Short mmCIF file of C-alpha atoms and ligand atoms in Angstrom, two decimals:
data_model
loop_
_atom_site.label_atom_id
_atom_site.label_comp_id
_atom_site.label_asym_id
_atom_site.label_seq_id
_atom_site.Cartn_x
_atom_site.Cartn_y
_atom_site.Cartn_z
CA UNK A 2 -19.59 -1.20 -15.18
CA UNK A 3 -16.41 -1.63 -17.00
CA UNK A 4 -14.78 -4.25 -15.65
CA UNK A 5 -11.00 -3.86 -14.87
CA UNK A 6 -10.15 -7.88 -14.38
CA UNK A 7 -10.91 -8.59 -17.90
CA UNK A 8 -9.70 -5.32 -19.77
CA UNK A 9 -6.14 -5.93 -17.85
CA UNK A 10 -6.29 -9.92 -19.67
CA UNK A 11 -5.69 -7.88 -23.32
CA UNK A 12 -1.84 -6.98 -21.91
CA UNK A 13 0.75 -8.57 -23.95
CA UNK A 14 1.79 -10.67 -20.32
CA UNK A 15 -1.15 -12.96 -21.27
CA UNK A 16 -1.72 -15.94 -24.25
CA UNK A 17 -4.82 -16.39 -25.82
CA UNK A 18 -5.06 -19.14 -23.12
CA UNK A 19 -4.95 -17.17 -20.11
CA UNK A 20 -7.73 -14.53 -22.00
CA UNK A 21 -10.56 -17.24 -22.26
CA UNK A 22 -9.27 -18.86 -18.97
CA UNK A 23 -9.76 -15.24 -16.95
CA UNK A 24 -13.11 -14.83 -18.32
CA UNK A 25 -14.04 -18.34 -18.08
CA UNK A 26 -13.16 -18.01 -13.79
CA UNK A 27 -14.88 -15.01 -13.57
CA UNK A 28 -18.25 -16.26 -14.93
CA UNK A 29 -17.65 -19.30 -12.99
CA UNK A 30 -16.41 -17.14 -9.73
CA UNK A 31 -19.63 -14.89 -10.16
CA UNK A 32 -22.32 -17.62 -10.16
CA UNK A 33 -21.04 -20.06 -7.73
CA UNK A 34 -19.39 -17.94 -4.99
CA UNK A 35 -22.18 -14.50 -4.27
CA UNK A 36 -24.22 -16.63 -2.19
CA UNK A 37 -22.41 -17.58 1.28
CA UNK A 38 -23.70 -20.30 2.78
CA UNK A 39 -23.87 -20.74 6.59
CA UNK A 40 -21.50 -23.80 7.27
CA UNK A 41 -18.45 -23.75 9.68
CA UNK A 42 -14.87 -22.73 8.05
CA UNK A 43 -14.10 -26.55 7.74
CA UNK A 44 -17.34 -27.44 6.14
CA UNK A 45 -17.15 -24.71 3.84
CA UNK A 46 -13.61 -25.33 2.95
CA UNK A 47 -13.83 -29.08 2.13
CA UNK A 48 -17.17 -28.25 -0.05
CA UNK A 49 -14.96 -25.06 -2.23
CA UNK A 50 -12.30 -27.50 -2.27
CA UNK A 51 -14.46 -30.29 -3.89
CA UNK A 52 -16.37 -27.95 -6.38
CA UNK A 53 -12.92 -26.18 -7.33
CA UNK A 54 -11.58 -29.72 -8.34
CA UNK A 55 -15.25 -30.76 -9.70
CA UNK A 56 -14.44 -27.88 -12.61
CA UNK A 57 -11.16 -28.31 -12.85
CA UNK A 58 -9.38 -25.27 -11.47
CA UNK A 59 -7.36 -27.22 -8.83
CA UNK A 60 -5.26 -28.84 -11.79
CA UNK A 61 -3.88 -25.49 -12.99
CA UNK A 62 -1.92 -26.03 -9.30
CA UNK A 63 -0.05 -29.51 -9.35
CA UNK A 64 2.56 -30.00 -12.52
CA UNK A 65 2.50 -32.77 -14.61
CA UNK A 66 -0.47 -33.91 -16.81
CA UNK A 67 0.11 -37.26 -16.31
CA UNK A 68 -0.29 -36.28 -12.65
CA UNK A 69 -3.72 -34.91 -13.27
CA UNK A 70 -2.36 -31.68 -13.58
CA UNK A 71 -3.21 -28.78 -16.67
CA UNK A 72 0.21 -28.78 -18.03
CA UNK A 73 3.51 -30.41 -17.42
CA UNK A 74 4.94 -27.38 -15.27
CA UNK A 75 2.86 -24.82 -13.31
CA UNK A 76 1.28 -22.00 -15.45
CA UNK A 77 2.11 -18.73 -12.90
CA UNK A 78 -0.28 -16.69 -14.98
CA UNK A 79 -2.87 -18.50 -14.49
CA UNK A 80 -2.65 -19.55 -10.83
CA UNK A 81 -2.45 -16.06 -10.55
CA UNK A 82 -5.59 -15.11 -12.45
CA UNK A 83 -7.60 -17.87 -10.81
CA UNK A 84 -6.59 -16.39 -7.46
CA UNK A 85 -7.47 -13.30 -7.91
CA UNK A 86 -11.11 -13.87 -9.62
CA UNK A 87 -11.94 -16.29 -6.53
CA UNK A 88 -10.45 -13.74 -4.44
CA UNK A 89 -13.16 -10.91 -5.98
CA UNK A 90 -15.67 -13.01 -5.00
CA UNK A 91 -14.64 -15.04 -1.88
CA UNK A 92 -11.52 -15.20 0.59
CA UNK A 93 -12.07 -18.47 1.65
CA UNK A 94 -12.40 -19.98 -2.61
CA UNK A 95 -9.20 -18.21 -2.79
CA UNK A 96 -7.81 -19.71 0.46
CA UNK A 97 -9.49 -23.64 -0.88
CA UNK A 98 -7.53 -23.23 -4.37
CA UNK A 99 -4.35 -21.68 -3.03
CA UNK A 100 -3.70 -24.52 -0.28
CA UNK A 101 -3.58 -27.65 -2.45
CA UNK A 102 -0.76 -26.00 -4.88
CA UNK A 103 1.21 -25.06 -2.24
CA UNK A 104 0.40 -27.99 0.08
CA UNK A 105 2.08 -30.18 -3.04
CA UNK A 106 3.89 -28.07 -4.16
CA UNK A 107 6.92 -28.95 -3.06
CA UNK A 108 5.93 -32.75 -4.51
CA UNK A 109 5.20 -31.46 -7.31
CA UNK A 110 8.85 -29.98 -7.80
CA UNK A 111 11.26 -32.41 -6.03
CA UNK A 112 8.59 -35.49 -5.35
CA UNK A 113 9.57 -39.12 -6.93
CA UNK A 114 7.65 -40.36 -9.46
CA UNK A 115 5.85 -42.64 -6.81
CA UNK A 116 5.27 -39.51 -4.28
CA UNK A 117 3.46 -37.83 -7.43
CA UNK A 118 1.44 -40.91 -8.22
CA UNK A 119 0.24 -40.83 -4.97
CA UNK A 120 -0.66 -37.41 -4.25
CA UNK A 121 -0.69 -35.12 -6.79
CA UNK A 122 -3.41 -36.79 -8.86
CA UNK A 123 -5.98 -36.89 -5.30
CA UNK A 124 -5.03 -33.01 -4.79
CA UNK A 125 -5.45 -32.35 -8.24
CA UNK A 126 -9.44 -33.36 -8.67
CA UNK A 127 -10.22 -31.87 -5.30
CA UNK A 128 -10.09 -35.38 -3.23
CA UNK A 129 -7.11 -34.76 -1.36
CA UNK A 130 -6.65 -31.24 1.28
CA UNK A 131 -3.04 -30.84 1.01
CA UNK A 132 -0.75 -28.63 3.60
CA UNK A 133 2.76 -26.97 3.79
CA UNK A 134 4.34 -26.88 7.07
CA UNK A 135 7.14 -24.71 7.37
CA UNK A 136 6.63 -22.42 10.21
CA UNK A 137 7.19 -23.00 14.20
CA UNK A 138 6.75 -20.98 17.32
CA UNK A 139 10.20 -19.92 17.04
CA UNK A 140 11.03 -19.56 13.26
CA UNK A 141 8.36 -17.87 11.15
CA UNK A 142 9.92 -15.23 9.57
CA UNK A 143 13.87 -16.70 10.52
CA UNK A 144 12.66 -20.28 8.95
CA UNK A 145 15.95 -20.95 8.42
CA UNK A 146 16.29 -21.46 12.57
CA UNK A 147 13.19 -24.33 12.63
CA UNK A 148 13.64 -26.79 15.08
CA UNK A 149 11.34 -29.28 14.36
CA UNK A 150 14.04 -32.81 14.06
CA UNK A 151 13.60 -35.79 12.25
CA UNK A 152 16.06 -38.54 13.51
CA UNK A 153 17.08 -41.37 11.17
CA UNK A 154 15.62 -44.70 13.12
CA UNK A 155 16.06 -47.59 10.46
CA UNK A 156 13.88 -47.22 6.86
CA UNK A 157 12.12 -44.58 9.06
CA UNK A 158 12.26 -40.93 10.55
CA UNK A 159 10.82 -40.22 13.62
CA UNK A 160 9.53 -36.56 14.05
CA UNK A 161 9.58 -34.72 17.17
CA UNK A 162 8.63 -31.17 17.57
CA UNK A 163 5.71 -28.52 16.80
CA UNK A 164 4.48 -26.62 13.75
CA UNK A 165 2.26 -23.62 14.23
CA UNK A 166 0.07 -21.44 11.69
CA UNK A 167 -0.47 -24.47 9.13
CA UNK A 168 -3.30 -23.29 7.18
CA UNK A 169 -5.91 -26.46 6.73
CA UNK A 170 -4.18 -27.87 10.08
CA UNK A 171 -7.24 -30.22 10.80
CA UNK A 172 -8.63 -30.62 8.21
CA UNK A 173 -5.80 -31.27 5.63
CA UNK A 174 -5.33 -35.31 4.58
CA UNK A 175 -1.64 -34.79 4.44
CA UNK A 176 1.10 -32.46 5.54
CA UNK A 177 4.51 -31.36 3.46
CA UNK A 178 6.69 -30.77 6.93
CA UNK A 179 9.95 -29.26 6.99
CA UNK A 180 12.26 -30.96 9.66
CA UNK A 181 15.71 -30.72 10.77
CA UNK A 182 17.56 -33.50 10.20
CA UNK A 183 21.07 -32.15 10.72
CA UNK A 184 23.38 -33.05 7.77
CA UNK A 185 24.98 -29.31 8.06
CA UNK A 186 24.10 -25.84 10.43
CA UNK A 187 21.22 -23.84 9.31
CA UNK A 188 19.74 -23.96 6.06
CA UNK A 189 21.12 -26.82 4.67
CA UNK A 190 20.20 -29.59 7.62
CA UNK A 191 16.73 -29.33 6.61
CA UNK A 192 14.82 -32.13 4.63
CA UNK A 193 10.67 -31.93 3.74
CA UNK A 194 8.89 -35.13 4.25
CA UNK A 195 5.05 -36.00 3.78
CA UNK A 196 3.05 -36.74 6.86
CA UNK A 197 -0.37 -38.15 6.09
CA UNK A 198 -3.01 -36.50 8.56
CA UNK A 199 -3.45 -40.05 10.24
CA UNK A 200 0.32 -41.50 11.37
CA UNK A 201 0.10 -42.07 14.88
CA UNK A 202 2.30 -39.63 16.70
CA UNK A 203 0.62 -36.43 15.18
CA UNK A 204 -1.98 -34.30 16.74
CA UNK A 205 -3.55 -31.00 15.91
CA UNK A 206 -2.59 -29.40 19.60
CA UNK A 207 -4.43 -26.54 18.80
CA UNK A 208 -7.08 -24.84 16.60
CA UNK A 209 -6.07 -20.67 15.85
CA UNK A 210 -9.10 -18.48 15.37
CA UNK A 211 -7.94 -15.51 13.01
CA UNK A 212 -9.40 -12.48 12.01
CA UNK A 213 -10.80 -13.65 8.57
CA UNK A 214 -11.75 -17.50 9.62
CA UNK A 215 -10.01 -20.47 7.20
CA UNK A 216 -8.58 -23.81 8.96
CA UNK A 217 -5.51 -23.08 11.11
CA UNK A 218 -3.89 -25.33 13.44
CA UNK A 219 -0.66 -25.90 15.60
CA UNK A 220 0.01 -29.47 14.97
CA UNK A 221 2.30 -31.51 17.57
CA UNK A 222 4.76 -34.37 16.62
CA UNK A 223 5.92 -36.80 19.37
CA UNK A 224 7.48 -40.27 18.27
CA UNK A 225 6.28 -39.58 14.77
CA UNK A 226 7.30 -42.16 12.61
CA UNK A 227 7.63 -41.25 8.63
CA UNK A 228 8.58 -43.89 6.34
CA UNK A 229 12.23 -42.37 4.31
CA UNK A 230 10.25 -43.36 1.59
CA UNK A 231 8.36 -40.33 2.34
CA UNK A 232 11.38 -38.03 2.16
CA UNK A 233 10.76 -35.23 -0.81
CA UNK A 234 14.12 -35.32 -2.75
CA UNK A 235 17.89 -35.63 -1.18
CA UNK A 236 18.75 -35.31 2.65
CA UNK A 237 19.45 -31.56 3.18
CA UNK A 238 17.59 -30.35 0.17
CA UNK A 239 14.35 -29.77 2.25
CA UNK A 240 15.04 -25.73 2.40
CA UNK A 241 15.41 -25.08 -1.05
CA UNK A 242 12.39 -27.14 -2.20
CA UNK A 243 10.38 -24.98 0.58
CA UNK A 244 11.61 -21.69 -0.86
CA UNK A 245 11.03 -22.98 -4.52
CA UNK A 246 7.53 -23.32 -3.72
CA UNK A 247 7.37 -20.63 -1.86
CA UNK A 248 8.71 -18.89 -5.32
CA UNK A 249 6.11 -20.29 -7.37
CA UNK A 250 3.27 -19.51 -4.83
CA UNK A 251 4.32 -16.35 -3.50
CA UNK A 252 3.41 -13.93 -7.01
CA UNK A 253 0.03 -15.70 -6.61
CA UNK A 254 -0.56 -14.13 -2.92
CA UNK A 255 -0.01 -10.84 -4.62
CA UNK A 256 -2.32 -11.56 -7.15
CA UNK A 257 -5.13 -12.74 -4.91
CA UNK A 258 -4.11 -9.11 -2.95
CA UNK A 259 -5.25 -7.70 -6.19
CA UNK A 260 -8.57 -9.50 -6.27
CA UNK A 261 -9.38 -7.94 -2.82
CA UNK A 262 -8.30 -4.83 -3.71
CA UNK A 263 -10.22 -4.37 -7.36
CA UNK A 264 -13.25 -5.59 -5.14
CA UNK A 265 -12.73 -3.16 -2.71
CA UNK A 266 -12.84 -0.67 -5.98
CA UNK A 267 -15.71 -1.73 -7.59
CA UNK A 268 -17.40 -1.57 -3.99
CA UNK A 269 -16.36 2.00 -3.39
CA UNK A 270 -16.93 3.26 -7.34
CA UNK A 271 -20.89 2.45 -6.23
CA UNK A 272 -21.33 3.66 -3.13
CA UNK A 273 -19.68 6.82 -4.24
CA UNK A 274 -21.92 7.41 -7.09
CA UNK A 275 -24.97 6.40 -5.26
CA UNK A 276 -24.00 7.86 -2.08
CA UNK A 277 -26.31 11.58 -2.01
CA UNK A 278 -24.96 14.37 0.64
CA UNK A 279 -24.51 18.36 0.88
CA UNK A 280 -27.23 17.83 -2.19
CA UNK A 281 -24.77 16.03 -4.56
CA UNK A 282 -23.21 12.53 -4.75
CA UNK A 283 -20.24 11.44 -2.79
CA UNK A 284 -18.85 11.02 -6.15
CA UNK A 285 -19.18 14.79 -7.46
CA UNK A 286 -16.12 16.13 -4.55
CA UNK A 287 -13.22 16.29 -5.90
CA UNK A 288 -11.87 14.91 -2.62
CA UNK A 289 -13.52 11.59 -3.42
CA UNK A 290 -12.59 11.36 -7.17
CA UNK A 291 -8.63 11.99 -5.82
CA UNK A 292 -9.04 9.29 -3.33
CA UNK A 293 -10.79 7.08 -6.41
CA UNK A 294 -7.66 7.57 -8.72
CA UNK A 295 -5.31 7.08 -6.07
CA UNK A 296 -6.91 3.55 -5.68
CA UNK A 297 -7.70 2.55 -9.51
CA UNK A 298 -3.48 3.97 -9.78
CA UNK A 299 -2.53 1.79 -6.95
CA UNK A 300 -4.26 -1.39 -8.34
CA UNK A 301 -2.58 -1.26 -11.55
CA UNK A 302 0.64 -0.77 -10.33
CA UNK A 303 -0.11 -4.20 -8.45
CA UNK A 304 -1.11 -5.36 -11.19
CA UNK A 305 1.64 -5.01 -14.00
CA UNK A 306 4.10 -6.16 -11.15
CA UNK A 307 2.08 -9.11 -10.36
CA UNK A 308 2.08 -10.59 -14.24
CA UNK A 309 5.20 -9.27 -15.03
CA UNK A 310 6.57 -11.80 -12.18
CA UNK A 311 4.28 -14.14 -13.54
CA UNK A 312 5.53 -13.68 -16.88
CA UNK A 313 8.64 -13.89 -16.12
CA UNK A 314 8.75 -16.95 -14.39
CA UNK A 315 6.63 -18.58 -16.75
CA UNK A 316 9.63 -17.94 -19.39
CA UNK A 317 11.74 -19.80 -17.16
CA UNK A 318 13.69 -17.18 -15.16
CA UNK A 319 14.73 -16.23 -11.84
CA UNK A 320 11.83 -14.24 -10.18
CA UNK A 321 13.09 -14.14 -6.57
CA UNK A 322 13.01 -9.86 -6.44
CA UNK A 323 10.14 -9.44 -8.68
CA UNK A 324 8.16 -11.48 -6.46
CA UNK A 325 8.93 -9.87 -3.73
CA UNK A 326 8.07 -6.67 -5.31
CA UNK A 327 4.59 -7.77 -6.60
CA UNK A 328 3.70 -9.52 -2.82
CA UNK A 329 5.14 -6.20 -0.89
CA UNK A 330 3.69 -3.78 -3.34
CA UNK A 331 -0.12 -5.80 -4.16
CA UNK A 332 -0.72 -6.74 -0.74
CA UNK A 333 0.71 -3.10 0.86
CA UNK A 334 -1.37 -1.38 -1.91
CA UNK A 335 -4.61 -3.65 -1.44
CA UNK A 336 -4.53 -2.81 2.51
CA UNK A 337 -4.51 0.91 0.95
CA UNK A 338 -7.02 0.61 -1.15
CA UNK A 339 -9.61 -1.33 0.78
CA UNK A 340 -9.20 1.29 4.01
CA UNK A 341 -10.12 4.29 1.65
CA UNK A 342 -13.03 1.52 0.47
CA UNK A 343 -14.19 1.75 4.52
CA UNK A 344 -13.71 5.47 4.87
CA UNK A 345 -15.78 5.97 1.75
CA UNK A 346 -18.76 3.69 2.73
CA UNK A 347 -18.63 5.62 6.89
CA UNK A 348 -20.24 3.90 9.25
CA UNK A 349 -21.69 1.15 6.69
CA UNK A 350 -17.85 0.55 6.37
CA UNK A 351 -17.27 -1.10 9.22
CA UNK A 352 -20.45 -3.21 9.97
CA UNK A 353 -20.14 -7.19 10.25
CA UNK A 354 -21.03 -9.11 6.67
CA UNK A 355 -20.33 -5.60 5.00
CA UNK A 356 -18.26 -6.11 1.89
CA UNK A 357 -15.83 -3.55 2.40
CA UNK A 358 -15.67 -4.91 6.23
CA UNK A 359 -14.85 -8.63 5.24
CA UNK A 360 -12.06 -7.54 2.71
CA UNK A 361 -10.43 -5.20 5.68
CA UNK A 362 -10.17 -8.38 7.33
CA UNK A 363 -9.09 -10.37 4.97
CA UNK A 364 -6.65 -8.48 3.38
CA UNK A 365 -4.01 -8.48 6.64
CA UNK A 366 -2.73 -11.70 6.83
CA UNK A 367 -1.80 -11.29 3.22
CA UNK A 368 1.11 -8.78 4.45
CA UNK A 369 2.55 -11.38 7.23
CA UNK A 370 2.19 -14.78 5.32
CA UNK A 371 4.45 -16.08 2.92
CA UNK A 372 6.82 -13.61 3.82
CA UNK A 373 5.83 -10.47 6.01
CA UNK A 374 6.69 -6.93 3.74
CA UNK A 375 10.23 -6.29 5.55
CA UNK A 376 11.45 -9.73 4.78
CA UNK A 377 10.42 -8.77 0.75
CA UNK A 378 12.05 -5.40 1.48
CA UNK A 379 14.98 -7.43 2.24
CA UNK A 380 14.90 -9.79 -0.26
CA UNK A 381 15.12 -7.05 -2.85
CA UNK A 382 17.68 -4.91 -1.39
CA UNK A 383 19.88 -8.02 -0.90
CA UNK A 384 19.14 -9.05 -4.68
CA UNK A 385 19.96 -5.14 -5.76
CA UNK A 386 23.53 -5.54 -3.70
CA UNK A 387 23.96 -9.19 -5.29
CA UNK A 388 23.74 -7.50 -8.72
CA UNK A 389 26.05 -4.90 -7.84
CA UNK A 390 28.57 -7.45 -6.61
CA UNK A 391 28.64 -9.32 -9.60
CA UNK A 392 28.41 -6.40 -11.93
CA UNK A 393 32.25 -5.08 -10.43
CA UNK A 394 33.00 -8.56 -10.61
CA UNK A 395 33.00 -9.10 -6.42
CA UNK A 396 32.00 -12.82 -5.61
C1 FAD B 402 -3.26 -16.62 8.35
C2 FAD B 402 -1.91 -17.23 8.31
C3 FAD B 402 -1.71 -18.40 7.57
C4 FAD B 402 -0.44 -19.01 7.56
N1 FAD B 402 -0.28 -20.20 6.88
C5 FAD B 402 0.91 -20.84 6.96
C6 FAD B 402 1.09 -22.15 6.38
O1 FAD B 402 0.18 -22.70 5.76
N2 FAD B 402 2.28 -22.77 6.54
C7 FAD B 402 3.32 -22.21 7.21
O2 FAD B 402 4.37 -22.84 7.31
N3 FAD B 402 3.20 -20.98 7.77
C8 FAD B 402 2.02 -20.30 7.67
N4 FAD B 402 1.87 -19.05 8.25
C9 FAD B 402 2.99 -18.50 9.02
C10 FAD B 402 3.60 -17.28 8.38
O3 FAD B 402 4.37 -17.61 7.26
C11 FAD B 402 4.39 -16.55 9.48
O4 FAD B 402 3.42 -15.98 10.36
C12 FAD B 402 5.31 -15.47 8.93
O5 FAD B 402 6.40 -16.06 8.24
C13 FAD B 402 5.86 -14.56 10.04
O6 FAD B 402 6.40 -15.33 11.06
P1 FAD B 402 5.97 -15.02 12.59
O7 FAD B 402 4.48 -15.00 12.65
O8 FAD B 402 6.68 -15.98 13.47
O9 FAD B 402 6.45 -13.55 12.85
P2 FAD B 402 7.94 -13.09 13.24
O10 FAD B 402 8.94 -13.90 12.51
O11 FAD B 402 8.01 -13.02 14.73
O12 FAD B 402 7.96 -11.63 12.63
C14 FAD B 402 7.19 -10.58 13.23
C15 FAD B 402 7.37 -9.35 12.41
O13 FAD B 402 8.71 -8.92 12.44
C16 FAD B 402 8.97 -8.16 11.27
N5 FAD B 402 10.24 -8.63 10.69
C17 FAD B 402 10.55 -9.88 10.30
N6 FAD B 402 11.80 -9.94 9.84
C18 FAD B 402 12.31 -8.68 9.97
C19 FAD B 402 13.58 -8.09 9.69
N7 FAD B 402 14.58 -8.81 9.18
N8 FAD B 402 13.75 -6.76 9.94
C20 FAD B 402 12.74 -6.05 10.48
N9 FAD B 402 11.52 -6.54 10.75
C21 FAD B 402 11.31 -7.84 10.52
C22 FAD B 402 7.78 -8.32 10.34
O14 FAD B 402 6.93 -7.18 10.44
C23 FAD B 402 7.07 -9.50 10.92
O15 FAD B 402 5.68 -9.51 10.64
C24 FAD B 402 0.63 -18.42 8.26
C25 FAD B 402 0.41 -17.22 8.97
C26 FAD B 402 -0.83 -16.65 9.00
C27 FAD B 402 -1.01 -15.37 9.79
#
């Protein structure tokens, strides 16, 4: 079958690098992750987590070579292309090489040279289970309102306050938490600090079962103390290093969207051919090749937004709308594509340890996390009214 993943690695977004690199993961992808093994979600997370830094692919996520990282600054493109060739294969490979880059990220782009020394070498071969901490019961999608504090007490902070949805909560062996620590309202009293899993004062209060299993925890902080030598860059800084990660990570959600989706595809392209009924093939209505294009139209339209993002930032520049536009329309699309995958397989559709039944599931956190698809909406229409402003000259 002709395969889609590679043929899209000859547009002119990609280097010779990323070519062999997206061929390289998707040889490695195919041979290690068909069989699933029978583990619990923590089990099988720490063992994808080891192999993924065992052959390298966790270093494409920290920056900084001397860090144990693949280059000095993050390569977008090909955290993206990783993601989505795990994310063909396996939800929860995707999930084990996603976390660590974003669980350090935020090192990685504001840490001290000590912080990086560390950390980021530990995350990078796979030793380390990093986590980003960000959201709380009452600020998910309004971060800006977290309430989590972190009161100066001497050379120390001491954390008080809860954090829910923190994928690898419980399993992670440190935490990048986001804590208010009051230098000015809103946005900018916010600091980041890193929490290994074992201060005293921090407990996972709660394990979260979701509809496509990974580690997910509320964690609880009470008397937490944090060294300030633990702070991530300046007092009041914490917000922007959160959404500067968030940047970096956020194109790579849409691309692992995409991985789903050209699954879901590949899945349906099969069972329509094969399918017989009314003394044809599923395939042979014209009802079914419609639904087919819409799907192989949809997935490229992901895609060229997804690497032009990529691209883009890769070249240096702001990528704050076409990031949004890649998550909102990749993971959007991919929900899209994989229901007409169900509808096309019937009944077989929606049977446990189907294909098409495990990417249905997987696929809808995709549109919450990271930024549900209003908040995108928003974030481009407020970027389109920004440029407006500034093109009449407004402030
Ligand atoms: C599987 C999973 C893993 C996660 N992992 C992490 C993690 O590792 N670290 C972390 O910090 N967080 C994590 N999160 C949290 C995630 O980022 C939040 O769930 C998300 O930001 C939404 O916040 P909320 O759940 O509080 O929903 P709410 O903020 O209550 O939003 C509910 C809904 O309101 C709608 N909405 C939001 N804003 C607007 C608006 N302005 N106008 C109209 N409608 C709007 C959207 O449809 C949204 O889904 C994870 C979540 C999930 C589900």
């Amino acid at each position: 079958m002709v395969d889609a993943f590679t043929d899209a690695l000859d547009w002119p977004f990609f280097e010779p690098r990323h070519r062999t690199l997206g061929r390289d993961i998707s040889a490695w992808a195919a041979a290690h992750l068909r069989h699933a093994g029978h583990e619990d979600v923590d089990t099988a997370c720490r063992r994808l987590v080891r192999e993924l830094g065992a052959a390298g692919w966790l270093r494409y996520g920290v920056g900084g070579t001397a860090y144990g990282g693949h280059g000095d600054a993050i390569d977008t493109r090909a955290v993206c292309l990783l993601r989505e060739a795990l994310a063909r294969e396996s939800g929860l490979a995707d999930f084990a090489l996603a976390m660590p880059g974003l669980g350090s990220g935020a090192i990685t782009l504001a840490g001290s040279d000590a912080q990086k020394e560390r950390y980021l070498p530990r995350v990078a071969s796979g030793e380390a289970i990093a986590a980003f901490a960000l959201s709380e019961p009452d600020a998910g999608s309004d971060v800006a309102a977290l309430a989590l504090s972190a009161r100066a007490d001497g050379d120390a902070f001491v954390l008080e306050g809860d954090k829910t949805w923190i994928s690898n909560g419980g399993i992670a062996d440190f935490y990048v938490v986001f804590a208010r620590t009051g230098e000015a309202p809103g946005a900018r009293g916010i600091s980041a600090f890193i929490v290994d899993a074992d201060t005293p004062g921090l407990v996972i209060a709660e394990r979260i079962d979701v509809i496509a299993p990974h580690p997910l925890a509320r964690l609880r902080f009470s008397n937490c103390r944090v060294p300030i030598s633990q702070r991530i860059g300046e007092a009041g800084e914490g917000f922007k290093v959160a959404m500067r990660t968030l940047d970096v990570f956020r194109t790579s959600v849409a691309a692992a969207a995409l991985g789903f989706a050209r699954r879901a595809m590949d899945e349906a392209l099969q069972r329509a051919a094969s399918r017989k009924m009314f003394n044809q093939h599923l395939s042979d209505f014209q009802l079914t090749q419609a639904k087919l294009a819409q799907m192989a139209t949809t997935i490229d339209s992901a895609a060229l937004l997804v690497y032009r993002a990529a691209w883009q930032r890769d070249q240096g520049r702001s990528v704050t709308r076409e990031a949004a536009m890649a998550k909102l329309t990749a993971t959007e699309g991919a929900q899209q594509v994989i229901d007409a995958a169900v509808q096309i397989f019937g009944g077989q559709g929606v049977v446990s340890g189907e294909t098409v039944e495990r990417l249905y599931r997987e696929i809808r956190s995709l549109r919450i996390y990271e930024g549900a698809s209003e908040v995108q909406q928003l974030i481009i229409g407020r970027d389109l009214l920004k440029g407006l402003a500034a093109s009449e000259g407004k402030p």
